[in-house]
Amino acid sequence: MNTTSSFSRDSRAAWLLAGVELFFSLSWVVYVIFLPELLQRGGVDKRYLPWLLAADQLLFALADWSMGVAVDRARAALRRIGPMLVLLSAVSALAMLLLPWLSGMPMLFLLMTGLWVATSSALRAPPYVLLSRYAGRSSVAGLAGIQLLGLAVASALAPYLGMLLKGVDPALPFLFSALAVGLSASALVYVERLQPPSQPIVADAQPARVGAAGRRGWAWLLLLVLLLAFGQQVHTAINAAAQFRRLADPEVLPWLLPVFWVGFSFGLLLVDRLVRARGTLWVLQLACVAGALTLSVAAIAVSLPLLVLSQFVAGFFWGFILCALIGFAVERGQPLRTGRHTGMLMATLAVAAMSRLGLTASGAVAAGSLLEWLPVIVWGLVAVFLVRRGASSE
């Protein structure tokens, strides 16, 4: 009975956080859709758009790490972090609500954007810290997979929202996004209260001492995260559209681009069982090798059905990779560095997005076939490293 109730509580927490992830991700989608129009209202040249988005990602990276450190300190002092996260989310929602009204004042608009991005970090790394409290009773990778379904759904809906919101006044979508984020953030308090009183955080628990080898290992892991996330960013944001245009009518593109994220969703739902059976490192090795091979198939596909299948499978293995990486971060952060480690992981993902945006802004997208094979190369290099690392540790 205890096992059943524990599983129900853990999965309920993960599904609630999936809702938070969904509304946060949708708010970012709405922001990206309307940002060109808002910049135009303020007289800002559209060529600065990629650089502004890249700056947003840099701010995300800094805020993610800072938020992770703050969460660890609060937990070490036995303070509840839910109310703090809800307060920051409310500030984030208010800042987003004001963005359309400040678009005519570029400096105020940019300052409010910075405030929105910085406070939004309360909805990125900290929810995984809340989930990590259940790590002793359930797989972190599995719970993270449920939570990431919110990101998957938002990413799949992005092309449709782009069509649906075309010509709409930004004020209304920003209002609904702000309200949804503000209200859903209250789930953070509820999730924290789901933590059983029999499993408190020990006040005098000290993080394990990490030697030079451990720090080097963590630095290597973050480098691998950066390469994998950069490859995924280049594939989904640049290459996928070009690959589909090669074989399909551009008008059906919004219906084809979500295929990657549909596969991602299936991967999230299945990763837990495989991690439990074979371990996180084995899953990461498998996903990187299979993912690199699948991306190569997408690059050379000569038929639309084959391309659709390869996009689906690539997304499937990206789900495995992301969940496995979160599992690694949480595992290395126990007992009192979970926030710091998950914050650094989220910051690395933001740096990968910033790098891809910088690539776009610099005009390197015109590199053609070289860019199309870039995700295959970086995923392949990571796969070789992980396989060799696994073989040497046996």
CSV table of C-alpha atoms in Angstrom, one decimal, residues 4 12 14 52 77-78 95 153 158 178 181 191 193-194 213 289 291 317 324-325 338-339 380 389:
chain,number,residue,atom,x,y,z
A,4,THR,CA,1.4,2.4,-4.4
A,12,ARG,CA,1.1,13.4,-9.4
A,14,ALA,CA,5.6,15.2,-11.9
A,52,LEU,CA,18.2,39.8,-28.7
A,77,ALA,CA,18.4,26.1,5.9
A,78,LEU,CA,15.3,24.0,6.0
A,95,ALA,CA,6.6,41.5,-16.5
A,153,VAL,CA,3.6,19.7,-26.1
A,158,ALA,CA,4.6,26.2,-31.7
A,178,ALA,CA,0.9,35.6,-18.0
A,181,VAL,CA,2.0,31.0,-15.8
A,191,VAL,CA,4.3,19.7,-5.0
A,193,ARG,CA,3.9,19.9,0.4
A,194,LEU,CA,3.5,16.4,-1.1
A,213,ALA,CA,38.8,14.0,-10.8
A,289,VAL,CA,24.7,6.3,-31.1
A,291,GLY,CA,20.4,9.4,-32.5
A,317,PHE,CA,16.3,9.4,-28.6
A,324,ALA,CA,19.4,10.7,-18.7
A,325,LEU,CA,21.3,14.0,-18.4
A,338,THR,CA,20.9,19.3,-6.6
A,339,GLY,CA,19.9,22.9,-7.3
A,380,GLY,CA,28.7,11.1,-33.1
A,389,ARG,CA,34.4,5.8,-21.5
